[in-house]
Coordinates of N, CA and C in Angstrom, one line a residue:
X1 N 0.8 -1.2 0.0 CA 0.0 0.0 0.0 C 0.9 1.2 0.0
X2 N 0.3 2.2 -0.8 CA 1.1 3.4 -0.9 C 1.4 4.5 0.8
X3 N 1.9 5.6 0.5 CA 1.6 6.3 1.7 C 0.2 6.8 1.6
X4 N -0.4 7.3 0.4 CA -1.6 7.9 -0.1 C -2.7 7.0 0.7
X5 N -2.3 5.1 0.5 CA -3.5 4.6 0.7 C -3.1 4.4 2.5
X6 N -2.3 4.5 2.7 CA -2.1 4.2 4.5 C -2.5 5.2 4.7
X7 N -2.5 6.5 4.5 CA -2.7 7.8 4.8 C -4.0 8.1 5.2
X8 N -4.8 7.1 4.2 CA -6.5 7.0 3.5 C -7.1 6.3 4.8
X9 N -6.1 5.2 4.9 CA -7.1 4.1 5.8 C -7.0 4.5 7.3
X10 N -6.1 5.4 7.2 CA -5.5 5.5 9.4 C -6.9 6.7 9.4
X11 N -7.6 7.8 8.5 CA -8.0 8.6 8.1 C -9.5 7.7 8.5
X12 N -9.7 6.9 7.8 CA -11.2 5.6 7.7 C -10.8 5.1 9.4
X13 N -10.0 4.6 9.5 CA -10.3 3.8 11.0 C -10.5 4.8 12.0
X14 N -9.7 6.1 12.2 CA -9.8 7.2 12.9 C -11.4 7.7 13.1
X15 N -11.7 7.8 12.2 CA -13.8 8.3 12.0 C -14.5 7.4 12.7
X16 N -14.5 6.2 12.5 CA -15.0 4.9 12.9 C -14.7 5.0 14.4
X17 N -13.5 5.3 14.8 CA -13.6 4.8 16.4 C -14.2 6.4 16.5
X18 N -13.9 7.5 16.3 CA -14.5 8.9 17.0 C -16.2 8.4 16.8
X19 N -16.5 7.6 16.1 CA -18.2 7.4 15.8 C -18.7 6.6 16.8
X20 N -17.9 5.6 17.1 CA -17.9 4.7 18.4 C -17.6 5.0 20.0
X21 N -16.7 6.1 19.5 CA -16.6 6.9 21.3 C -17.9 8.4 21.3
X22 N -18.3 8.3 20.3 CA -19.2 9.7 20.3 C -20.8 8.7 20.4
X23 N -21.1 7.3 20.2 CA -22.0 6.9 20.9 C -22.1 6.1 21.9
X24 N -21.1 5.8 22.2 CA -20.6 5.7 23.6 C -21.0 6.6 24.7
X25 N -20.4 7.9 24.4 CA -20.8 8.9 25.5 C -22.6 9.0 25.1
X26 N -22.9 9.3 24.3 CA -24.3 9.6 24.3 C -25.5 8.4 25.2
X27 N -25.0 7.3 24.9 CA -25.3 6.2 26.1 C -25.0 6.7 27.0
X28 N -24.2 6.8 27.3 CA -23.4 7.5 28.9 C -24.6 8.2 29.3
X29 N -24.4 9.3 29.0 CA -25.5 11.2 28.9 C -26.7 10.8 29.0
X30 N -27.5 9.6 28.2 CA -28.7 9.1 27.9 C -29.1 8.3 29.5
X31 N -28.2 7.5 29.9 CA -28.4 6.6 30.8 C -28.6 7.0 32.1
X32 N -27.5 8.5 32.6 CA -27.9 9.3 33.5 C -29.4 10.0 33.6
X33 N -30.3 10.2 32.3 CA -31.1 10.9 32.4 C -32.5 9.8 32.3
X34 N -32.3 9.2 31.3 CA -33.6 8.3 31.6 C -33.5 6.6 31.8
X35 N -32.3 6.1 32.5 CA -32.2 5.3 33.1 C -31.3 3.8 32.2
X36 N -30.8 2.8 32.4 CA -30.0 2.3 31.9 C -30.5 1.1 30.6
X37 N -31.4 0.4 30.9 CA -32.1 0.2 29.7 C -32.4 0.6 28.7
X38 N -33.4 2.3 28.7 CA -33.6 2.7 27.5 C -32.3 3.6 27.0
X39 N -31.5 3.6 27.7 CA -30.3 3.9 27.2 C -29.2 2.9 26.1
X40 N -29.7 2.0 26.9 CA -28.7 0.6 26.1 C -29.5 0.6 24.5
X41 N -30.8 0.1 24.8 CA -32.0 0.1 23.4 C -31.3 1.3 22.1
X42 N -31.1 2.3 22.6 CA -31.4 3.4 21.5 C -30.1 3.0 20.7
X43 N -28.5 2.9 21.0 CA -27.7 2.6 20.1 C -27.7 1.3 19.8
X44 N -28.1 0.1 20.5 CA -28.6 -1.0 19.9 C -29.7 -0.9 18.6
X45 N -30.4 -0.3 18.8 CA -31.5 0.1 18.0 C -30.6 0.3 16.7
X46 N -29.9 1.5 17.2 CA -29.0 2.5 16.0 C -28.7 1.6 14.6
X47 N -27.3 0.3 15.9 CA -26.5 -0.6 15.3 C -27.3 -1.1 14.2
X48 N -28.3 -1.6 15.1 CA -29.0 -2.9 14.2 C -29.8 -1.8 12.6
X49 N -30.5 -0.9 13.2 CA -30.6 -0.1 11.7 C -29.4 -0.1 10.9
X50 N -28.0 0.5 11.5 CA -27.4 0.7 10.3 C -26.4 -0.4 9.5
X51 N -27.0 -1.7 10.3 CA -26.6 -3.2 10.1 C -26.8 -3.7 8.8
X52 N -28.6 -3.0 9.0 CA -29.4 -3.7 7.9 C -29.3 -2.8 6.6
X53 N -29.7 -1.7 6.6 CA -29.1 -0.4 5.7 C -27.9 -0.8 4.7
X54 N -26.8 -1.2 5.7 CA -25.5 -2.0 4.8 C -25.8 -3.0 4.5
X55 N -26.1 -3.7 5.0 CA -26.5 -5.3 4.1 C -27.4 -5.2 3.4
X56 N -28.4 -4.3 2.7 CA -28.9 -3.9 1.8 C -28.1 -3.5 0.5
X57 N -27.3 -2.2 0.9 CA -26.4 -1.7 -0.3 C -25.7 -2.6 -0.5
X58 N -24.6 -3.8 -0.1 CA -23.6 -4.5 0.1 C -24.3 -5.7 -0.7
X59 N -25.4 -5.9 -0.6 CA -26.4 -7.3 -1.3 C -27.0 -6.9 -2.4
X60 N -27.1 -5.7 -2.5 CA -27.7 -5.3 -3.9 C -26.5 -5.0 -5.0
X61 N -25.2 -4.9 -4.3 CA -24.2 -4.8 -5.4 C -23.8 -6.1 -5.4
X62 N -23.5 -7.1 -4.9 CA -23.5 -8.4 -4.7 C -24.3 -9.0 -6.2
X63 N -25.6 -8.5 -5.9 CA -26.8 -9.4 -7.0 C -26.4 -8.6 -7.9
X64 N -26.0 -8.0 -7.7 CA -25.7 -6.8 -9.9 C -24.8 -7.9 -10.3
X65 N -23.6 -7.9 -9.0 CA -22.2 -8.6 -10.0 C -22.5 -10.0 -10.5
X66 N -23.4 -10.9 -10.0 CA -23.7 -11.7 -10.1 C -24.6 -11.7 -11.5
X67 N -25.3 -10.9 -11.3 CA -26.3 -10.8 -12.8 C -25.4 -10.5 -14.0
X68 N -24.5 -9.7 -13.3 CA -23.4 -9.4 -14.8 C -22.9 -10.4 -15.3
X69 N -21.8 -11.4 -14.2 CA -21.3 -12.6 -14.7 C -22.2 -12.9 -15.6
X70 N -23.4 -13.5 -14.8 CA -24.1 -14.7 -15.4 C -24.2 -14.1 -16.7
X71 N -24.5 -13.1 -17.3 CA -24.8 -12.3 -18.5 C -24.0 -12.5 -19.4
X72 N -22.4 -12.9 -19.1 CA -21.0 -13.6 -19.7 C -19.9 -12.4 -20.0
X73 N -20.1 -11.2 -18.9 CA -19.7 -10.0 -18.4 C -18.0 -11.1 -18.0
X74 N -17.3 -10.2 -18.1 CA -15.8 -9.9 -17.3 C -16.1 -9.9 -15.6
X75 N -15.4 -10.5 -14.8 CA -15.6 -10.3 -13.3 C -15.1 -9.1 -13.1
X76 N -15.8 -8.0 -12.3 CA -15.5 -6.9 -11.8 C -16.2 -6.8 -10.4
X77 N -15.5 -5.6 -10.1 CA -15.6 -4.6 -8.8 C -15.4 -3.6 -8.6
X78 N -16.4 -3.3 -8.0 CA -16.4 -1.6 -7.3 C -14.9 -1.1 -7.0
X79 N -14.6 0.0 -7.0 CA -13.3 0.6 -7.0 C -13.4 1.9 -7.3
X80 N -12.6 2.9 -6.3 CA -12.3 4.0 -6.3 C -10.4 4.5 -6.8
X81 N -10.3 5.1 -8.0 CA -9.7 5.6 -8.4 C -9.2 6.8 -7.6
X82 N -7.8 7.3 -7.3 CA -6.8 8.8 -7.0 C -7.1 9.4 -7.9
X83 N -7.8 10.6 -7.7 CA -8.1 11.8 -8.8 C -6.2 11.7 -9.2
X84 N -5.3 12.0 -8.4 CA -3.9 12.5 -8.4 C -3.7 11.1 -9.5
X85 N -3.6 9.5 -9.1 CA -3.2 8.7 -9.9 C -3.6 8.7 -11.3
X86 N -5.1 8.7 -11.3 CA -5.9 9.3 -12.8 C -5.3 10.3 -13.8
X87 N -5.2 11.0 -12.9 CA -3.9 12.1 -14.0 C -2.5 11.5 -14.4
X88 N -2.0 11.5 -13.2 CA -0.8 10.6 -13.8 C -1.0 9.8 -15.1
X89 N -1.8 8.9 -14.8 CA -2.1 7.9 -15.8 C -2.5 8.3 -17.3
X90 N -3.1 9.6 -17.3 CA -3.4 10.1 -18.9 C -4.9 10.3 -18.8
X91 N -5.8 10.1 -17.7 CA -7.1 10.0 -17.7 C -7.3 11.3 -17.4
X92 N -8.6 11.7 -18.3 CA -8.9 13.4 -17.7 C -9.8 13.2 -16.8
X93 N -9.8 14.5 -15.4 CA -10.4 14.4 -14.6 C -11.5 15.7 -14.6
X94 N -13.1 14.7 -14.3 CA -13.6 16.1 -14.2 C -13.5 17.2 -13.8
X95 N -14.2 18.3 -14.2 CA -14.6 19.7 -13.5 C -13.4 20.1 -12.9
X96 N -12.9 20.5 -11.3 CA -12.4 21.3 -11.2 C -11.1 20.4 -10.3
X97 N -11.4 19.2 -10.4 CA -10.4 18.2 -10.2 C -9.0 18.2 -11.7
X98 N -9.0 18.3 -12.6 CA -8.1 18.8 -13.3 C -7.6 20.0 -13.4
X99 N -8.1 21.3 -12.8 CA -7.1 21.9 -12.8 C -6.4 22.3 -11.4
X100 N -6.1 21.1 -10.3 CA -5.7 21.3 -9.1 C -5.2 20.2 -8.5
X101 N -4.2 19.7 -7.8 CA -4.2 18.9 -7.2 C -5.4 18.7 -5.9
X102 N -5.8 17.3 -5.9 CA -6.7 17.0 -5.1 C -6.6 15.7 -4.7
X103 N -7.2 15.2 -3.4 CA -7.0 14.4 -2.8 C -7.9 13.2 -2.6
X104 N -9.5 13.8 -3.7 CA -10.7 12.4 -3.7 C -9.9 11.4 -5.0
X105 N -11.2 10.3 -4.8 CA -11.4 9.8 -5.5 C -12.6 9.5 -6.7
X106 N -12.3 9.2 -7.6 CA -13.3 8.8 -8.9 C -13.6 7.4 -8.5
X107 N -15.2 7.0 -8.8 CA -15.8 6.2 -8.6 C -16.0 5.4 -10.2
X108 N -15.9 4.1 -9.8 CA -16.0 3.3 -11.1 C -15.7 1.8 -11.1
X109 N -15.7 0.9 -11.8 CA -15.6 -0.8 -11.9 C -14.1 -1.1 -12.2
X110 N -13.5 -1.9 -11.9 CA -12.3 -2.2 -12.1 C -13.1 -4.1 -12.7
X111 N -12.3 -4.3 -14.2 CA -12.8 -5.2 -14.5 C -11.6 -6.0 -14.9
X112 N -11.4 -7.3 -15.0 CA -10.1 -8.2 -15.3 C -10.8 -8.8 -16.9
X113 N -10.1 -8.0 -17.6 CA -9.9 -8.6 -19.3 C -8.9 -8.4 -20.0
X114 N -9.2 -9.3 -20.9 CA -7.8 -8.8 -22.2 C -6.6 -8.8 -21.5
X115 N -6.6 -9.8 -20.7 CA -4.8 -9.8 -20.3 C -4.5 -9.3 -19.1
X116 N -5.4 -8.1 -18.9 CA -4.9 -7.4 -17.7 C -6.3 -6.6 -16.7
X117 N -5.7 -5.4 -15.9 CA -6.6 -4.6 -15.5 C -7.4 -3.9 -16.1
X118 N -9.0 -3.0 -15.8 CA -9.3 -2.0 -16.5 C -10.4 -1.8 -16.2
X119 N -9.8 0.2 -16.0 CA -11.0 0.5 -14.8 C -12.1 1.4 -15.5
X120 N -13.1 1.8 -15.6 CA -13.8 2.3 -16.4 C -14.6 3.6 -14.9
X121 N -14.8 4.7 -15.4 CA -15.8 5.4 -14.7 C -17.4 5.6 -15.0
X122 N -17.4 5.7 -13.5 CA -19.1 5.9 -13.6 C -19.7 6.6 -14.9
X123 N -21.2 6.3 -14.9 CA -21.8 7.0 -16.0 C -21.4 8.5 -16.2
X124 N -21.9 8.9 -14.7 CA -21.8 10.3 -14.6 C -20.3 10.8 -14.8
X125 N -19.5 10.5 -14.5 CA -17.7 10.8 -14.7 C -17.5 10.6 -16.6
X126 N -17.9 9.7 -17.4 CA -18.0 8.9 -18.3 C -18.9 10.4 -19.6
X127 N -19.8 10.2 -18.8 CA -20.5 11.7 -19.7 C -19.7 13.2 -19.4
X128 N -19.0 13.0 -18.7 CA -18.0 14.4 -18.5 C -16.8 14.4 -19.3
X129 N -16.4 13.3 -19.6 CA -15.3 13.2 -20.5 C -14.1 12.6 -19.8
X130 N -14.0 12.3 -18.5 CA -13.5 11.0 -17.9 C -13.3 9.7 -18.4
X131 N -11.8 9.3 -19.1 CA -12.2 7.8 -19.6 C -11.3 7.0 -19.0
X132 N -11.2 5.7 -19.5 CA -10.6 4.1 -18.9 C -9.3 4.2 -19.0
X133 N -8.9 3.9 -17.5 CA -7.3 3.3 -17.3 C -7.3 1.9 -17.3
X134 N -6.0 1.4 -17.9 CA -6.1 -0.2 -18.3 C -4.2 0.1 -17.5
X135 N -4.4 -1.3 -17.4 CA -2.6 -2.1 -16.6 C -2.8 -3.1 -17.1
X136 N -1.1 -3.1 -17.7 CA -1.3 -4.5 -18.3 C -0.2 -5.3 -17.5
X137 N 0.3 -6.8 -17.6 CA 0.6 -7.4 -17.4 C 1.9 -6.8 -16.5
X138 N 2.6 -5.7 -17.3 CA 3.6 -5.5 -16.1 C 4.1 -5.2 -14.8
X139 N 2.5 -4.6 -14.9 CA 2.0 -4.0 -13.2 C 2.0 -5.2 -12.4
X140 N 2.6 -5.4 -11.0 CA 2.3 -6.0 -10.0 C 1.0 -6.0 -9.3
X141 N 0.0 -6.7 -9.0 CA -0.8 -6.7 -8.0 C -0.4 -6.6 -6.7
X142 N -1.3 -6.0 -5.6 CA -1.6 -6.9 -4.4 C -2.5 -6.3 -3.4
X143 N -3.4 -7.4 -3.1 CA -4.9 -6.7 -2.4 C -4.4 -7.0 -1.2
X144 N -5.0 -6.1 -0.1 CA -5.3 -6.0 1.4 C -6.2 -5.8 1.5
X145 N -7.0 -6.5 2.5 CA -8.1 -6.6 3.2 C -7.7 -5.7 3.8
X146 N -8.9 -4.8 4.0 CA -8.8 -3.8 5.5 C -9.6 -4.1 6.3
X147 N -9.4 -3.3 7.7 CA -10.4 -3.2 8.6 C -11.4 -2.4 8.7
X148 N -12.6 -3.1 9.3 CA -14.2 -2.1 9.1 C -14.6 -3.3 8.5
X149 N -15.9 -2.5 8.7 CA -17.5 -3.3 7.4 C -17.0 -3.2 6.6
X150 N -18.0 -4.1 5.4 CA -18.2 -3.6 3.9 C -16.9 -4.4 2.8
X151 N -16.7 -5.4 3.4 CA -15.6 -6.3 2.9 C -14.9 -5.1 1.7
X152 N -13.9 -4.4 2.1 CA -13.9 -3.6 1.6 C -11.6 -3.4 1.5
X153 N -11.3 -3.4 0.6 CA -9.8 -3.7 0.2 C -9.0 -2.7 -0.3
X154 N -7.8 -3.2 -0.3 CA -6.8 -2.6 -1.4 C -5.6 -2.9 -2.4
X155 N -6.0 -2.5 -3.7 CA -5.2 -2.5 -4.6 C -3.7 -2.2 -4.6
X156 N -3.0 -2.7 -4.6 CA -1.4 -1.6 -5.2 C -1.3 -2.4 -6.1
X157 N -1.3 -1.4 -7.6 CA -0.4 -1.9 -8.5 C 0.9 -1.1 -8.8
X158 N 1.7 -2.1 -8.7 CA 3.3 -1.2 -8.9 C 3.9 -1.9 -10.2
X159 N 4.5 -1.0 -10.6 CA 5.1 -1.0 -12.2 C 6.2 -1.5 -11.5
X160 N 7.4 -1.9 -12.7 CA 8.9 -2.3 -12.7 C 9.6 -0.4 -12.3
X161 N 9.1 0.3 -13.0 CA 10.3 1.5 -12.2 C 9.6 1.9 -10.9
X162 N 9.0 1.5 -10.0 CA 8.6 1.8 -8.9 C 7.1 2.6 -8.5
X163 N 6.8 3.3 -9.7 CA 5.5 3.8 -9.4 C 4.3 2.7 -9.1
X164 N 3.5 3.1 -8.1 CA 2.4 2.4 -7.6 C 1.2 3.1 -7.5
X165 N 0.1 2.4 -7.4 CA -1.2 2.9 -8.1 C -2.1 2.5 -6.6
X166 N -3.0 3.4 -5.6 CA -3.5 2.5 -4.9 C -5.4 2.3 -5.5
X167 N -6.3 1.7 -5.5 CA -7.7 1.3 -5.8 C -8.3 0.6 -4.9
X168 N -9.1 1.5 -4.4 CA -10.0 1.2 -3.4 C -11.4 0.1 -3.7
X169 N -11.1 -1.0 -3.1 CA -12.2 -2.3 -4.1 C -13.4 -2.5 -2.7
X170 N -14.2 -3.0 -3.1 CA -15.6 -4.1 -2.6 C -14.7 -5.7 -3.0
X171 N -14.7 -6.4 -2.1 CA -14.5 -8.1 -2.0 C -13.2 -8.3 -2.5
X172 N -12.5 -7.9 -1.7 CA -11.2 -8.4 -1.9 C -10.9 -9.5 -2.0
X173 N -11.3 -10.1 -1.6 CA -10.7 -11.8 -1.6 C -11.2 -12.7 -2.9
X174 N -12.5 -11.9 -3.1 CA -13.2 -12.2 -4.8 C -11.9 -12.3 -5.8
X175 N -11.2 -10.6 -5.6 CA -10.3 -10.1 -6.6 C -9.2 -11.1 -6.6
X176 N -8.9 -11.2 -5.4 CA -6.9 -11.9 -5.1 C -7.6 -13.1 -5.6
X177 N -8.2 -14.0 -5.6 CA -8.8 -15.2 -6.5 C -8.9 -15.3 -7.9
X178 N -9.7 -14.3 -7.8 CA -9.6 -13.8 -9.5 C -8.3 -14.1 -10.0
X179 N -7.2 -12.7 -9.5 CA -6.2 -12.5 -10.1 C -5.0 -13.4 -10.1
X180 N -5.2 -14.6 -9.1 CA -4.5 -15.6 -9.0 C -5.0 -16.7 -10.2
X181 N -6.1 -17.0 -10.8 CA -6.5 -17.4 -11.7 C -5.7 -17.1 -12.9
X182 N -5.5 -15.7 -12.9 CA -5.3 -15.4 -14.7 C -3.9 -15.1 -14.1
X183 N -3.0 -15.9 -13.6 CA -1.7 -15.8 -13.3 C -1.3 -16.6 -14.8
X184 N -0.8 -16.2 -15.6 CA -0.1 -16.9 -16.5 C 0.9 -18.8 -16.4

């Protein structure tokens, strides 16, 4: 993983625990005032809503990928693109992300064909004049699973002179299977 993408993830875990000590206390605050039960209830409650909420979005991109395969689609996944790597790479970046250094990401499918990588952007990026970065065989792989929900990973692909690419994926372990398949 790059510094960009360690940078990214200390950034993700950091949010997650302040979200977890910020309902913590509110149990706390809650419990003094109307007693220890309906205190426990309300972030339980919370959890369990935002349990199901994700296992909704997470199941419904699940059933797409699945409909694509079966359709005789290329295996792909969700992936977020470095506006910064994007450029690098020759890809134009919308709106006001090309004329500045910036620090998001571009949303889009990262698909395994034709030998190699190849990431395509969203509709919406795609009608702005945003188009596909492809890696081919020279690029190194290698996924990390991260920590958190949302079986949610990371890409580095590194070239032979040292440059590295990081891509933020859904099902990592789908991918590193995949990409161990079409190992030559």
């Amino acid at each position: 993983m790059t510094e960009y993408g360690r940078e990214r993830e200390r950034r993700r875990r950091t949010s997650a625990l302040v979200g977890l000590f910020f309902l913590a206390a509110l149990s706390a605050s809650l419990a003094f005032k109307v007693g220890r039960v309906p205190a426990a209830a309300v972030p339980v409650s919370f959890l369990v809503l935002v349990y199901v909420l994700f296992t909704f979005v997470v199941w419904r991109d699940r059933r797409a990928e699945v409909r694509r395969r079966a359709s005789g689609a290329a295996p792909s996944w969700s992936a977020q693109l470095p506006v910064s790597a994007a450029l690098e790479l020759g890809a134009k970046a919308p709106g006001r992300h090309s004329r500045q250094q910036e620090v998001g990401e571009l949303l889009g499918r990262l698909s395994l064909a034709e030998g190699g990588l190849r990431w395509e952007p969203r509709k919406g990026d795609r009608n702005r004049g945003v188009g596909p970065v492809a890696w081919d065989r020279s690029w190194t792989p290698e996924v990390v699973s991260l920590w958190g929900p949302g079986s949610q990973g990371c890409l580095t692909l590194t070239r032979s002179d040292g440059m590295a690419v990081d891509l933020w994926i859904r099902h990592p372990a789908d991918l590193r299977r995949a990409l161990g398949s079409a190992e030559p």
